[in-house]
Amino acid sequence: MMIVTVSGAFQVFNEVMVMTSGGPNNSSQVLGTWLYRSGFVRNDFGYAAAVATAVFIITLVLAVVQLRISKKKRVQW
């Protein structure tokens, strides 16, 4: 479920950026807009790349764990 949530947060980047750009006081900011601001607005490309890499690794580890758990719960018919 975590994988779907993280990928969904990246997919709403366009809508949030066009409509509110993160909203007042960052109220509608998602992970994608936060990474965009870190990298391109504040010119901190290294930090944005490091956070994106960390998010990728965490998502990858959670995906592997989720797949292993779901394999154990499968019922053979």
PDB file of C-alpha atoms in Angstrom, residues 10-64:
ATOM      1  CA  PHE A  10       4.419  11.919  -7.510  1.00  0.00           C
ATOM      2  CA  GLN A  11       1.574  11.697 -10.018  1.00  0.00           C
ATOM      3  CA  VAL A  12      -0.272  14.714  -8.619  1.00  0.00           C
ATOM      4  CA  PHE A  13       2.727  17.003  -9.143  1.00  0.00           C
ATOM      5  CA  ASN A  14       1.217  18.723 -12.194  1.00  0.00           C
ATOM      6  CA  GLU A  15      -2.123  19.460 -10.564  1.00  0.00           C
ATOM      7  CA  VAL A  16      -0.604  20.886  -7.402  1.00  0.00           C
ATOM      8  CA  MET A  17       1.994  22.922  -9.290  1.00  0.00           C
ATOM      9  CA  VAL A  18      -0.495  24.444 -11.733  1.00  0.00           C
ATOM     10  CA  MET A  19      -3.290  25.182  -9.269  1.00  0.00           C
ATOM     11  CA  THR A  20      -1.544  26.218  -6.047  1.00  0.00           C
ATOM     12  CA  SER A  21       2.260  25.816  -6.376  1.00  0.00           C
ATOM     13  CA  GLY A  22       2.177  24.214  -2.947  1.00  0.00           C
ATOM     14  CA  GLY A  23      -0.552  26.398  -1.541  1.00  0.00           C
ATOM     15  CA  PRO A  24      -0.485  28.967   1.206  1.00  0.00           C
ATOM     16  CA  ASN A  25       2.057  28.009   3.828  1.00  0.00           C
ATOM     17  CA  ASN A  26       2.813  24.751   1.923  1.00  0.00           C
ATOM     18  CA  SER A  27      -0.592  23.313   2.823  1.00  0.00           C
ATOM     19  CA  SER A  28      -1.024  21.395  -0.451  1.00  0.00           C
ATOM     20  CA  GLN A  29       2.614  20.570  -1.073  1.00  0.00           C
ATOM     21  CA  VAL A  30       3.435  16.984  -2.043  1.00  0.00           C
ATOM     22  CA  LEU A  31       6.781  15.225  -2.247  1.00  0.00           C
ATOM     23  CA  GLY A  32       7.263  16.077  -5.918  1.00  0.00           C
ATOM     24  CA  THR A  33       6.717  19.807  -5.456  1.00  0.00           C
ATOM     25  CA  TRP A  34       8.966  19.818  -2.411  1.00  0.00           C
ATOM     26  CA  LEU A  35      11.758  18.173  -4.404  1.00  0.00           C
ATOM     27  CA  TYR A  36      11.179  20.631  -7.253  1.00  0.00           C
ATOM     28  CA  ARG A  37      11.457  23.603  -4.910  1.00  0.00           C
ATOM     29  CA  SER A  38      14.551  22.189  -3.242  1.00  0.00           C
ATOM     30  CA  GLY A  39      16.304  21.595  -6.533  1.00  0.00           C
ATOM     31  CA  PHE A  40      15.201  24.354  -8.871  1.00  0.00           C
ATOM     32  CA  VAL A  41      13.901  27.223  -6.746  1.00  0.00           C
ATOM     33  CA  ARG A  42      16.533  27.090  -3.996  1.00  0.00           C
ATOM     34  CA  ASN A  43      19.233  25.731  -6.372  1.00  0.00           C
ATOM     35  CA  ASP A  44      20.095  22.934  -3.959  1.00  0.00           C
ATOM     36  CA  PHE A  45      20.401  20.144  -6.509  1.00  0.00           C
ATOM     37  CA  GLY A  46      22.531  17.905  -4.315  1.00  0.00           C
ATOM     38  CA  TYR A  47      20.029  17.922  -1.481  1.00  0.00           C
ATOM     39  CA  ALA A  48      17.098  17.280  -3.816  1.00  0.00           C
ATOM     40  CA  ALA A  49      18.959  14.412  -5.492  1.00  0.00           C
ATOM     41  CA  ALA A  50      19.879  12.897  -2.130  1.00  0.00           C
ATOM     42  CA  VAL A  51      16.280  13.053  -0.883  1.00  0.00           C
ATOM     43  CA  ALA A  52      14.973  11.576  -4.153  1.00  0.00           C
ATOM     44  CA  THR A  53      17.512   8.752  -3.917  1.00  0.00           C
ATOM     45  CA  ALA A  54      16.557   8.067  -0.301  1.00  0.00           C
ATOM     46  CA  VAL A  55      12.861   7.985  -1.217  1.00  0.00           C
ATOM     47  CA  PHE A  56      13.647   5.574  -4.065  1.00  0.00           C
ATOM     48  CA  ILE A  57      15.625   3.236  -1.794  1.00  0.00           C
ATOM     49  CA  ILE A  58      12.952   3.293   0.924  1.00  0.00           C
ATOM     50  CA  THR A  59      10.232   2.595  -1.648  1.00  0.00           C
ATOM     51  CA  LEU A  60      12.282  -0.230  -3.163  1.00  0.00           C
ATOM     52  CA  VAL A  61      12.862  -1.865   0.227  1.00  0.00           C
ATOM     53  CA  LEU A  62       9.179  -1.569   1.136  1.00  0.00           C
ATOM     54  CA  ALA A  63       8.194  -3.036  -2.238  1.00  0.00           C
ATOM     55  CA  VAL A  64      10.431  -6.067  -1.710  1.00  0.00           C
TER      56      VAL A  64
END
